[in-house]
Coordinates of C-alpha atoms and ligand atoms in Angstrom, one line a residue:
M111 CA 28.6 -9.2 14.1
Q112 CA 27.3 -5.9 13.0
G113 CA 24.1 -5.1 14.8
V114 CA 21.4 -2.5 14.2
R115 CA 23.0 0.8 13.4
K116 CA 20.4 3.0 14.9
T117 CA 16.6 3.1 15.4
Y118 CA 14.4 5.9 14.2
P119 CA 11.8 7.2 16.6
F120 CA 8.1 6.4 16.4
E121 CA 6.1 9.6 16.4
R122 CA 2.4 9.5 17.3
P123 CA 0.5 10.2 14.1
P124 CA -1.9 13.1 14.3
E125 CA -4.7 10.9 13.0
L126 CA -4.8 9.0 16.3
D127 CA -6.0 12.2 18.0
S128 CA -8.5 13.4 15.4
P129 CA -11.9 12.0 14.5
D130 CA -11.5 13.2 10.9
R131 CA -10.0 10.8 8.3
K132 CA -7.1 12.6 6.5
R133 CA -6.5 12.4 2.8
Y134 CA -3.0 12.6 1.3
P135 CA -2.1 12.9 -2.4
V136 CA 0.2 9.9 -2.3
I137 CA 1.0 7.3 0.4
I138 CA 4.1 5.1 -0.1
V139 CA 4.3 1.8 1.7
G140 CA 7.9 0.9 2.6
A141 CA 10.9 3.0 3.5
G142 CA 13.4 0.8 1.7
P143 CA 15.6 2.5 -0.9
I144 CA 12.8 2.5 -3.5
G145 CA 10.0 3.9 -1.3
M146 CA 12.3 6.6 0.0
A147 CA 13.5 7.5 -3.5
M148 CA 9.9 7.6 -4.6
G149 CA 9.1 10.0 -1.8
L150 CA 11.9 12.3 -2.9
E151 CA 11.0 12.1 -6.5
L152 CA 7.4 13.2 -5.8
D153 CA 8.5 15.8 -3.3
Q154 CA 10.8 17.3 -6.0
R155 CA 7.7 17.6 -8.2
G156 CA 5.6 19.3 -5.5
I157 CA 3.5 16.2 -4.8
A158 CA 2.9 15.7 -1.0
N159 CA 3.4 12.2 0.2
I160 CA 4.0 10.2 3.3
I161 CA 6.1 7.0 3.6
L162 CA 4.8 4.3 6.0
D163 CA 7.2 1.7 7.3
D164 CA 6.6 -1.1 9.7
D165 CA 10.1 -1.1 11.0
D166 CA 12.3 1.6 12.7
K167 CA 15.7 1.0 11.1
V168 CA 17.5 0.9 7.9
S169 CA 18.4 -2.4 6.1
V170 CA 20.3 -4.8 8.3
G171 CA 22.7 -7.5 7.0
S172 CA 24.1 -8.3 3.7
R173 CA 22.0 -6.7 1.0
A174 CA 22.8 -4.4 -2.0
I175 CA 26.3 -3.2 -2.4
C176 CA 26.7 -2.5 -6.1
W177 CA 25.1 0.7 -7.3
A178 CA 25.3 1.2 -11.1
K179 CA 26.0 4.5 -12.9
R180 CA 22.4 5.1 -13.8
A181 CA 21.2 4.5 -10.2
L182 CA 23.8 7.1 -9.1
E183 CA 22.6 9.5 -11.7
V184 CA 19.0 9.1 -10.4
A185 CA 20.2 9.5 -6.8
D186 CA 22.1 12.6 -7.9
R187 CA 18.8 14.1 -9.2
L188 CA 17.3 13.3 -5.8
G189 CA 20.1 14.9 -3.8
C190 CA 22.4 12.1 -2.6
G191 CA 24.4 10.8 -5.7
E192 CA 27.6 12.7 -4.8
R193 CA 27.5 11.6 -1.2
M194 CA 27.1 8.0 -2.3
L195 CA 30.0 8.4 -4.7
E196 CA 32.2 10.0 -2.0
K197 CA 31.5 7.2 0.5
G198 CA 31.4 4.3 -1.9
V199 CA 34.3 2.3 -3.4
T200 CA 34.5 3.1 -7.1
W201 CA 35.2 0.2 -9.5
N202 CA 35.0 -0.2 -13.2
N203 CA 37.1 -3.4 -13.7
G204 CA 36.4 -7.1 -13.0
K205 CA 38.2 -10.4 -13.3
V206 CA 37.0 -13.9 -14.0
F207 CA 39.0 -16.9 -12.6
F208 CA 38.5 -20.6 -13.5
G209 CA 39.8 -23.7 -11.8
D210 CA 43.2 -23.9 -10.1
S211 CA 45.0 -21.1 -12.0
P212 CA 45.8 -18.0 -9.9
D213 CA 45.7 -16.0 -13.1
P214 CA 42.4 -14.6 -14.4
V215 CA 40.9 -16.1 -17.5
Y216 CA 40.2 -12.5 -18.5
G217 CA 39.4 -9.0 -17.2
F218 CA 36.7 -6.6 -18.2
N219 CA 35.7 -3.0 -17.8
V220 CA 32.1 -2.1 -17.1
L221 CA 32.2 1.6 -18.1
E222 CA 31.5 1.9 -21.7
E223 CA 31.9 5.6 -22.0
T224 CA 34.7 7.7 -20.6
D225 CA 34.3 11.3 -19.2
Q226 CA 31.2 10.6 -17.2
Q227 CA 30.4 12.1 -13.8
F228 CA 29.7 8.7 -12.3
P229 CA 31.7 5.5 -12.6
G230 CA 30.4 2.2 -13.9
F231 CA 29.7 1.1 -10.4
I232 CA 30.4 1.9 -6.8
N233 CA 30.2 -0.5 -3.9
L234 CA 28.3 0.9 -0.9
Q235 CA 26.4 -1.0 1.8
Q236 CA 22.7 -0.6 1.4
Y237 CA 22.3 0.8 4.9
Y238 CA 24.5 3.8 3.9
A239 CA 22.4 4.5 0.8
E240 CA 19.3 4.4 2.9
E241 CA 20.7 6.7 5.6
F242 CA 21.7 9.2 2.9
L243 CA 18.1 9.1 1.5
I244 CA 16.7 9.6 5.0
D245 CA 19.0 12.7 5.5
V246 CA 17.7 14.2 2.3
I247 CA 14.0 13.4 3.2
D248 CA 14.6 15.2 6.5
T249 CA 15.3 18.4 4.6
R250 CA 12.2 18.2 2.4
E251 CA 8.8 19.8 2.8
H252 CA 6.5 17.4 0.9
T253 CA 7.7 14.1 2.1
A254 CA 8.1 12.4 5.5
I255 CA 8.7 8.9 6.9
R256 CA 6.5 7.4 9.6
W257 CA 8.4 4.6 11.3
L258 CA 6.6 1.7 13.0
N259 CA 3.5 2.4 10.9
E260 CA 2.5 -1.0 9.5
V261 CA -0.1 -1.1 6.7
T262 CA -2.5 -3.8 7.5
A263 CA -5.2 -3.4 4.8
V264 CA -6.0 -1.4 1.7
E265 CA -9.2 -0.8 -0.1
Q266 CA -9.7 0.9 -3.4
T267 CA -12.6 3.3 -3.8
E268 CA -13.8 5.0 -7.0
N269 CA -11.4 7.9 -6.5
G270 CA -8.7 6.8 -4.1
V271 CA -7.3 4.2 -1.7
V272 CA -8.3 3.7 2.0
V273 CA -5.3 2.5 4.0
S274 CA -5.4 0.9 7.5
V275 CA -2.4 1.4 9.6
H276 CA -1.2 -0.3 12.9
T277 CA 1.1 1.6 15.2
P278 CA 2.4 0.9 18.8
D279 CA 0.0 3.6 20.0
G280 CA -3.1 2.2 18.2
D281 CA -4.6 1.9 14.7
Y282 CA -5.9 4.5 12.3
V283 CA -7.1 4.9 8.8
L284 CA -6.0 7.2 6.0
E285 CA -7.0 8.0 2.4
C286 CA -4.9 8.9 -0.6
D287 CA -5.3 9.6 -4.3
Y288 CA -2.6 7.1 -5.2
L289 CA -0.7 4.5 -3.3
V290 CA 2.8 3.3 -4.3
A291 CA 3.6 -0.2 -3.0
A292 CA 7.3 -0.4 -2.3
D293 CA 7.0 -3.0 0.5
G294 CA 9.7 -5.4 -0.7
S295 CA 9.9 -8.9 -2.1
N296 CA 7.4 -10.4 0.3
S297 CA 5.0 -7.6 -0.4
R298 CA 1.9 -7.9 1.8
L299 CA 0.1 -5.5 -0.5
R300 CA 0.6 -7.9 -3.4
S301 CA -0.9 -10.7 -1.2
M302 CA -3.7 -8.5 0.0
L303 CA -4.7 -7.8 -3.6
G304 CA -4.2 -11.5 -4.5
L305 CA -1.7 -10.6 -7.3
E306 CA 0.6 -13.2 -8.8
F307 CA 4.4 -13.1 -8.7
V308 CA 5.5 -15.3 -11.5
G309 CA 9.0 -16.9 -12.0
E310 CA 11.2 -19.4 -10.3
T311 CA 13.2 -20.0 -7.1
F312 CA 16.6 -21.6 -7.6
E313 CA 17.7 -24.5 -5.6
D314 CA 21.3 -23.6 -5.0
N315 CA 22.3 -22.0 -1.7
F316 CA 24.7 -19.1 -1.4
L317 CA 26.7 -18.1 1.7
I318 CA 27.2 -14.4 1.9
A319 CA 29.8 -13.2 4.4
D320 CA 30.6 -9.5 5.0
I321 CA 33.9 -9.4 6.8
K322 CA 36.1 -6.6 8.0
M323 CA 39.8 -7.1 7.0
K324 CA 42.8 -5.2 5.9
A325 CA 43.8 -6.3 2.4
D326 CA 45.4 -4.6 -0.6
F327 CA 43.5 -6.4 -3.4
P328 CA 42.6 -4.0 -6.2
T329 CA 39.1 -2.6 -6.0
E330 CA 37.7 -4.9 -8.7
R331 CA 35.0 -7.5 -8.9
W332 CA 36.6 -11.0 -8.8
F333 CA 34.6 -14.0 -9.7
W334 CA 35.8 -17.6 -9.5
F335 CA 34.4 -20.7 -11.2
D336 CA 35.3 -24.0 -9.6
P337 CA 38.2 -22.6 -7.5
P338 CA 40.3 -25.0 -5.3
F339 CA 38.9 -23.4 -2.1
N340 CA 35.3 -24.1 -3.2
R341 CA 35.6 -27.1 -5.5
G342 CA 32.8 -27.5 -8.0
Q343 CA 31.1 -24.2 -6.9
S344 CA 31.7 -20.5 -7.4
A345 CA 32.8 -17.6 -5.3
L346 CA 32.8 -13.8 -5.5
L347 CA 34.8 -11.0 -3.8
H348 CA 34.0 -7.3 -3.6
K349 CA 35.4 -4.5 -1.6
Q350 CA 33.1 -2.1 0.4
P351 CA 33.8 1.0 2.3
D352 CA 35.2 0.8 5.9
D353 CA 37.5 -2.2 5.1
V354 CA 34.4 -4.4 4.7
W355 CA 34.6 -7.1 2.0
R356 CA 31.8 -9.2 0.6
L357 CA 32.6 -12.8 0.1
D358 CA 30.0 -14.9 -1.7
F359 CA 30.3 -18.8 -1.7
Q360 CA 28.0 -21.0 -3.7
L361 CA 27.2 -24.0 -1.5
G362 CA 25.1 -26.2 -3.7
R363 CA 21.6 -27.6 -3.2
D364 CA 21.2 -30.0 -0.4
I365 CA 23.0 -28.5 2.5
D366 CA 22.6 -28.3 6.3
R367 CA 21.9 -24.6 6.6
E368 CA 22.4 -24.5 10.4
E369 CA 25.8 -26.3 10.1
E370 CA 26.9 -24.0 7.2
S371 CA 26.1 -20.9 9.1
K372 CA 28.2 -21.7 12.1
P373 CA 31.0 -19.1 12.5
E374 CA 33.7 -21.7 12.8
K375 CA 32.6 -23.4 9.6
V376 CA 32.3 -20.1 7.7
A377 CA 35.8 -19.0 9.1
R378 CA 37.3 -22.3 7.7
R379 CA 35.8 -21.5 4.3
I380 CA 37.2 -18.0 4.4
R381 CA 40.7 -19.1 5.5
A382 CA 40.7 -21.7 2.7
M383 CA 40.2 -18.8 0.3
M384 CA 42.4 -16.2 1.9
G385 CA 45.1 -18.2 3.7
E386 CA 45.4 -19.9 7.1
D387 CA 46.8 -16.9 9.0
F388 CA 44.2 -14.6 7.7
E389 CA 42.8 -12.1 10.3
F390 CA 39.2 -10.8 10.0
D391 CA 36.1 -10.0 11.9
F392 CA 32.6 -10.9 10.8
E393 CA 30.1 -8.1 10.0
W394 CA 27.3 -10.4 8.9
V395 CA 26.7 -13.9 7.6
S396 CA 23.6 -15.2 5.8
I397 CA 22.6 -18.1 3.6
Y398 CA 20.3 -17.2 0.7
R399 CA 18.4 -19.1 -2.0
F400 CA 17.5 -16.7 -4.8
S401 CA 14.5 -16.2 -7.0
C402 CA 13.7 -14.4 -10.2
R403 CA 10.0 -13.3 -10.0
R404 CA 7.9 -10.5 -11.3
M405 CA 4.4 -9.2 -11.3
T406 CA 2.6 -9.4 -14.6
R407 CA 1.1 -5.9 -14.1
L408 CA 2.5 -3.0 -11.9
V409 CA -0.6 -0.7 -12.1
H410 CA -3.7 -1.9 -10.3
G411 CA -6.1 0.9 -10.4
R412 CA -4.7 3.5 -8.0
I413 CA -2.1 1.2 -6.5
L414 CA 1.2 1.2 -8.3
F415 CA 4.0 -1.4 -7.5
A416 CA 7.7 -0.6 -7.6
G417 CA 11.0 -2.1 -6.6
D418 CA 11.3 -5.6 -5.0
A419 CA 7.5 -5.7 -4.5
A420 CA 7.2 -5.7 -8.3
H421 CA 10.2 -7.8 -9.3
I422 CA 13.1 -9.7 -7.7
V423 CA 16.3 -11.2 -9.3
V424 CA 19.4 -13.1 -8.2
P425 CA 21.9 -10.5 -7.1
F426 CA 24.8 -11.4 -9.4
G427 CA 23.9 -8.7 -12.0
A428 CA 23.1 -6.1 -9.2
R429 CA 19.7 -5.6 -10.9
G430 CA 17.6 -5.3 -7.8
A431 CA 17.8 -1.9 -6.2
N432 CA 19.3 -0.6 -9.5
S433 CA 16.2 -1.5 -11.5
G434 CA 14.0 -0.3 -8.6
L435 CA 15.5 3.1 -8.9
Q436 CA 14.7 3.1 -12.6
D437 CA 11.1 2.3 -11.7
V438 CA 11.1 5.5 -9.5
D439 CA 12.7 7.5 -12.3
N440 CA 10.0 6.3 -14.7
L441 CA 7.0 6.6 -12.4
G442 CA 7.7 9.9 -10.7
W443 CA 7.2 12.4 -13.5
K444 CA 4.2 10.5 -14.9
L445 CA 2.4 10.3 -11.6
A446 CA 3.1 14.0 -11.0
L447 CA 1.7 15.0 -14.4
V448 CA -1.4 12.9 -13.9
M449 CA -2.0 14.2 -10.4
Q450 CA -1.5 17.8 -11.6
G451 CA -4.1 17.2 -14.3
K452 CA -1.6 17.8 -17.1
A453 CA -1.7 14.3 -18.5
P454 CA -4.4 11.6 -18.6
A455 CA -4.3 8.6 -16.2
A456 CA -3.5 6.5 -19.2
L457 CA 0.1 7.8 -18.9
L458 CA 0.5 5.5 -15.9
E459 CA -0.2 2.6 -18.3
S460 CA 3.1 3.5 -20.0
Y461 CA 4.8 3.0 -16.6
N462 CA 3.3 -0.5 -16.5
D463 CA 4.4 -1.3 -20.1
E464 CA 7.9 0.1 -19.9
R465 CA 8.8 -1.3 -16.5
V466 CA 7.1 -4.7 -17.0
E467 CA 9.3 -5.0 -20.1
A468 CA 12.3 -3.9 -18.1
A469 CA 11.5 -6.5 -15.4
R470 CA 11.2 -9.2 -18.1
E471 CA 14.6 -8.2 -19.5
N472 CA 16.2 -8.2 -16.0
L473 CA 14.7 -11.6 -15.2
R474 CA 15.8 -13.1 -18.5
I475 CA 19.3 -11.9 -18.0
S476 CA 19.5 -12.9 -14.3
A477 CA 18.1 -16.3 -14.9
G478 CA 20.8 -16.8 -17.7
T479 CA 23.5 -15.9 -15.2
T480 CA 22.1 -18.4 -12.6
N481 CA 22.0 -21.1 -15.2
F482 CA 25.7 -20.4 -16.1
I483 CA 26.9 -20.2 -12.5
T484 CA 24.9 -23.3 -11.4
P485 CA 24.7 -25.6 -14.4
K486 CA 21.7 -28.0 -14.0
T487 CA 22.9 -31.0 -16.1
P488 CA 26.3 -32.6 -16.7
A489 CA 26.0 -31.5 -20.4
S490 CA 25.5 -27.8 -19.5
R491 CA 28.5 -28.0 -17.1
V492 CA 30.7 -29.4 -19.9
F493 CA 29.5 -26.5 -22.1
R494 CA 30.1 -24.0 -19.3
D495 CA 33.6 -25.2 -18.6
A496 CA 34.5 -25.4 -22.3
T497 CA 33.4 -21.8 -22.7
L498 CA 35.6 -20.7 -19.7
Q499 CA 38.6 -22.5 -21.2
L500 CA 38.0 -20.9 -24.6
A501 CA 37.5 -17.5 -23.0
G502 CA 41.1 -17.5 -21.8
R503 CA 42.4 -17.7 -25.4
Y504 CA 39.7 -16.2 -27.6
E505 CA 38.0 -13.0 -27.1
F506 CA 34.8 -14.1 -28.9
A507 CA 34.1 -16.7 -26.2
R508 CA 34.1 -14.1 -23.4
R509 CA 30.7 -12.9 -24.3
F510 CA 29.3 -16.3 -23.5
V511 CA 30.8 -16.3 -20.0
N512 CA 28.1 -15.2 -17.6
S513 CA 29.2 -14.4 -14.0
G514 CA 26.6 -11.7 -13.8
R515 CA 25.6 -9.2 -16.6
L516 CA 25.9 -6.1 -14.5
S517 CA 23.0 -3.7 -14.4
T518 CA 22.6 -1.2 -17.2
P519 CA 19.5 1.0 -17.7
T520 CA 16.8 -0.5 -19.8
I521 CA 16.5 1.1 -23.2
L522 CA 12.8 1.8 -23.8
K523 CA 13.1 1.4 -27.6
D524 CA 9.6 0.1 -28.2
S525 CA 7.9 2.6 -25.9
A526 CA 4.7 4.1 -27.3
L527 CA 5.9 7.4 -25.9
N528 CA 8.7 7.7 -28.4
T529 CA 8.5 9.5 -31.7
A530 CA 10.2 7.4 -34.4
D531 CA 13.1 8.9 -36.2
T532 CA 12.3 10.5 -39.6
D533 CA 15.9 11.8 -40.1
H534 CA 19.1 9.8 -40.1
F535 CA 21.4 10.0 -37.1
D536 CA 24.8 8.2 -36.8
S537 CA 24.4 7.6 -33.1
H538 CA 23.6 4.7 -30.8
M539 CA 21.5 6.9 -28.6
A540 CA 18.1 6.4 -30.3
P541 CA 14.7 7.3 -28.9
G542 CA 14.1 5.3 -25.7
S543 CA 17.8 5.5 -24.5
P544 CA 18.8 7.2 -21.3
S545 CA 21.0 10.2 -22.0
L546 CA 24.7 9.8 -22.1
D547 CA 26.5 12.2 -19.7
A548 CA 29.3 14.6 -20.8
P549 CA 31.4 17.3 -19.3
V550 CA 30.0 20.7 -20.3
T551 CA 30.5 24.4 -19.3
A552 CA 27.4 26.3 -18.2
N553 CA 27.6 30.0 -17.2
G554 CA 31.4 29.7 -17.4
R555 CA 31.5 26.8 -14.9
K556 CA 32.4 23.2 -15.6
T557 CA 29.5 20.9 -14.8
W558 CA 27.8 17.7 -16.2
F559 CA 25.3 17.5 -19.0
L560 CA 22.8 15.4 -17.0
K561 CA 22.8 18.0 -14.2
T562 CA 21.8 20.6 -16.7
L563 CA 19.0 18.4 -18.1
G564 CA 17.2 18.4 -14.8
D565 CA 13.9 16.7 -14.4
G566 CA 11.5 18.3 -16.9
F567 CA 11.0 18.0 -20.7
V568 CA 14.2 19.5 -22.2
G569 CA 15.2 20.1 -25.8
V570 CA 18.9 20.2 -26.7
Y571 CA 19.7 22.3 -29.8
F572 CA 23.1 22.0 -31.4
Q573 CA 24.1 25.5 -32.6
G574 CA 26.2 25.9 -35.6
T575 CA 28.8 28.7 -36.1
E576 CA 26.1 31.3 -36.8
Q577 CA 25.0 33.6 -34.0
G578 CA 21.4 33.4 -33.0
A579 CA 19.1 30.4 -32.7
P580 CA 15.9 29.8 -34.6
A581 CA 12.8 31.5 -33.4
G582 CA 10.7 29.6 -30.9
L583 CA 13.5 28.1 -28.9
G584 CA 13.6 29.0 -25.2
V585 CA 10.7 27.8 -23.2
L586 CA 8.1 26.2 -25.4
E587 CA 4.6 25.8 -23.9
T588 CA 2.8 22.6 -25.0
D589 CA -0.6 22.0 -23.3
A590 CA 0.7 23.4 -20.0
I591 CA 3.9 21.2 -20.1
P592 CA 6.8 23.5 -20.7
V593 CA 9.8 22.4 -22.7
R594 CA 13.0 24.2 -21.8
T595 CA 15.6 24.3 -24.6
L596 CA 19.4 24.3 -24.0
T597 CA 21.5 25.6 -26.8
V598 CA 24.8 23.8 -27.2
A599 CA 27.9 25.2 -28.9
A600 CA 31.1 23.4 -29.8
D601 CA 34.4 24.7 -28.6
G602 CA 35.1 27.9 -30.6
G603 CA 31.4 28.2 -31.4
P604 CA 29.2 31.3 -31.0
D605 CA 28.9 33.1 -27.6
G606 CA 25.7 33.1 -25.6
C607 CA 24.8 29.4 -25.8
D608 CA 23.6 27.7 -22.6
L609 CA 26.2 24.9 -22.8
L610 CA 29.7 24.7 -24.2
D611 CA 30.5 21.1 -25.3
H612 CA 34.2 21.7 -24.5
S613 CA 35.2 18.0 -24.8
G614 CA 33.1 17.5 -28.0
L615 CA 31.6 14.4 -26.5
L616 CA 28.0 15.4 -26.9
Q617 CA 28.4 16.4 -30.5
Q618 CA 30.3 13.2 -31.2
K619 CA 28.0 10.7 -29.4
L620 CA 24.7 12.3 -30.3
D621 CA 25.8 13.1 -33.9
G622 CA 24.9 16.6 -33.0
R623 CA 25.4 18.3 -36.3
P624 CA 24.5 22.0 -36.4
G625 CA 20.7 22.5 -36.3
S626 CA 19.9 19.1 -34.7
Y627 CA 17.3 19.1 -31.9
Y628 CA 17.1 16.3 -29.3
L629 CA 14.0 16.1 -27.0
F630 CA 14.4 14.4 -23.5
R631 CA 11.6 13.3 -21.2
P632 CA 11.8 14.2 -17.5
D633 CA 13.6 10.9 -16.7
Q634 CA 16.3 11.9 -19.1
H635 CA 15.4 9.3 -21.7
L636 CA 15.6 10.5 -25.3
V637 CA 12.1 10.6 -26.8
A638 CA 12.5 12.3 -30.2
R639 CA 15.2 13.9 -32.4
W640 CA 15.2 15.9 -35.6
R641 CA 17.8 17.4 -37.9
K642 CA 15.9 20.7 -37.9
F643 CA 14.0 22.4 -35.1
D644 CA 10.3 22.5 -35.7
P645 CA 8.2 23.7 -32.8
Q646 CA 5.1 21.9 -34.1
A647 CA 7.0 18.6 -34.2
V648 CA 8.2 19.2 -30.7
R649 CA 4.7 19.9 -29.5
G650 CA 3.5 16.7 -31.2
A651 CA 6.3 14.7 -29.6
V652 CA 5.5 16.0 -26.1
A653 CA 1.8 15.3 -26.6
R654 CA 2.7 11.8 -27.6
A655 CA 5.1 11.3 -24.7
T656 CA 2.4 12.4 -22.3
M657 CA -0.4 10.4 -23.9
Q658 CA -2.4 13.6 -24.9
T659 CA -2.9 12.1 -28.4
H660 CA -4.1 8.7 -27.4
Ligands
FAD1211 C1 22.4 -10.7 -0.8 C2 21.8 -9.6 -1.6 C3 22.6 -8.8 -2.4 C4 22.1 -7.8 -3.1 N1 22.9 -7.0 -3.9 C5 22.4 -6.1 -4.7 C6 23.3 -5.2 -5.4 O1 24.5 -5.3 -5.3 N2 22.7 -4.2 -6.1 C7 21.4 -4.1 -6.2 O2 20.9 -3.2 -6.9 N3 20.5 -4.8 -5.5 C8 21.0 -5.8 -4.7 N4 20.2 -6.6 -3.9 C9 18.7 -6.3 -4.0 C10 18.3 -5.1 -3.1 O3 18.7 -5.4 -1.7 C11 16.8 -4.9 -3.2 O4 16.5 -4.8 -4.6 C12 16.3 -3.6 -2.5 O5 16.4 -3.7 -1.1 C13 14.8 -3.4 -2.9 O6 14.4 -2.2 -2.2 P1 12.9 -2.0 -1.9 O7 12.8 -0.6 -1.3 O8 12.1 -2.3 -3.1 O9 12.5 -3.1 -0.8 P2 13.0 -3.3 0.7 O10 14.4 -2.8 0.8 O11 12.8 -4.7 1.0 O12 12.1 -2.3 1.5 C14 10.8 -2.6 1.8 C15 10.3 -1.9 3.0 O13 8.9 -2.1 3.2 C16 8.7 -2.2 4.6 N5 7.4 -2.9 4.7 C17 7.1 -4.2 4.3 N6 5.8 -4.4 4.6 C18 5.2 -3.3 5.1 C19 3.9 -3.0 5.5 N7 2.9 -3.8 5.5 N8 3.7 -1.7 6.0 C20 4.7 -0.8 6.1 N9 6.0 -1.1 5.7 C21 6.2 -2.4 5.2 C22 9.9 -3.1 5.1 O14 10.1 -3.0 6.5 C23 11.0 -2.4 4.3 O15 11.6 -1.3 5.0 C24 20.7 -7.6 -3.1 C25 19.8 -8.4 -2.3 C26 20.4 -9.4 -1.6 C27 19.5 -10.2 -0.7

């Protein structure tokens, strides 16, 4: 079995040798993927932070493998998206099987748009993603991880948080302006504050086996309902890098966990699936019961919850770490603006509102998947099986098959930060949507639209055939929050624009008729758009998006 990959050294914190209590702008509890991404996000915005973790290693065992396009785009902004893509196994297609037939009921593609920098999904072991984040953190000035630093108590004061830390060398106390709790699903911070985690735990058990094998299956997600090798249950197969494969067997409710975990028993299951002569080595085996739970509020004074500490779901839709990274994307710019005095603390309420809504959406979808995979009554099983049978013949039935609705970014359509459309646009990308990517040319070099958007407020102006843009474009100052404008020309359009939309995708998908102006917030979600550039309207929209008008 795969063991611990490596341990990270404990370094004696300077506070143990100083009588003075030190204050940091932000303390992050937990160096999982979400805490580390948060550290980078804040570092990038010039906000100093330290990440405290009670452990000295990255994730061990079978945890996240599927990283969605949006998570990769966020990771790219933080400095490790391309590395994840390079190491990961790219996939866009999946197949659903039912019963004894070796042929799939149907196949699907998870990438809705073509010509994007990142695929619909990659598969990459969580420990690799965490190691890549650590490597970036090691190069940064404003963030650092303290291994084997366990947070044992927190206390909120009028203007900050007092944090008690236990280390192998002794205990110490720190203060911070804000604390981000990213301490995972069993969050001790949540318990310390007595906060609820509402939802349900499902009774079915799942055996997750990561095995090393040589196989030439296509790199697709394969899901079986009621297969002959796991009668009455389900199974899932996924390819990971280094010839590691994830096999997932539903075991049912009342099982003997010890018996089911025995290597010989697991090997028998695997051989029943893959063939009697099948050669493999175990990487890891675990038996899980899954829950869908969330906090009802993520903002508690100066303590902000993110990632699994804030919400957990069954893994079939890969909505755990993927949604946690959207928390980071959402919180980072808001916390930075509040801490820099450029936005009121009320802006953090929008983190609460937007991401609680996202957690509700993820829980609803994930619970729906669990109910489909593990029908609770004979009637729901009959309905489920009939749906699968119909799906083989009729396309309409496929949308009722639920083997996992794979993570897509939450569209913040009801956010109070959006400025409602006053003009008509023939585009699905309405205010609240994360931006679509597109290949563009900038400074004569091919690149990607999202890379050029960066992580501040950005306006995108679609230039017509005329030379020269309207007055006031460029960098617009709005109450100390600058808005950088990118001018976009179509192929054959005027020279001197910031971006050339050489594939025409931006113009087509955003309905970017000449003169249109799109305003994006720092997490690359669209927040307002107009048919005509009006600096006053842009200033108003930025004020709304940063709660200056509330
Ligand atoms: C079988 C399985 C499959 C999954 N598959 C996917 C998938 O394909 N895609 C996906 O997106 N998600 C998936 N997930 C979910 C994913 O693993 C989690 O969402 C992710 O790990 C959450 O990251 P986090 O940083 O919030 O928490 P964690 O990764 O749990 O990190 C929390 C950190 O906090 C530290 N900590 C805890 N308490 C303290 C304390 N008091 N003081 C200091 N440090 C502390 C812990 O040591 C840990 O390092 C899967 C999960 C499982 C179990």
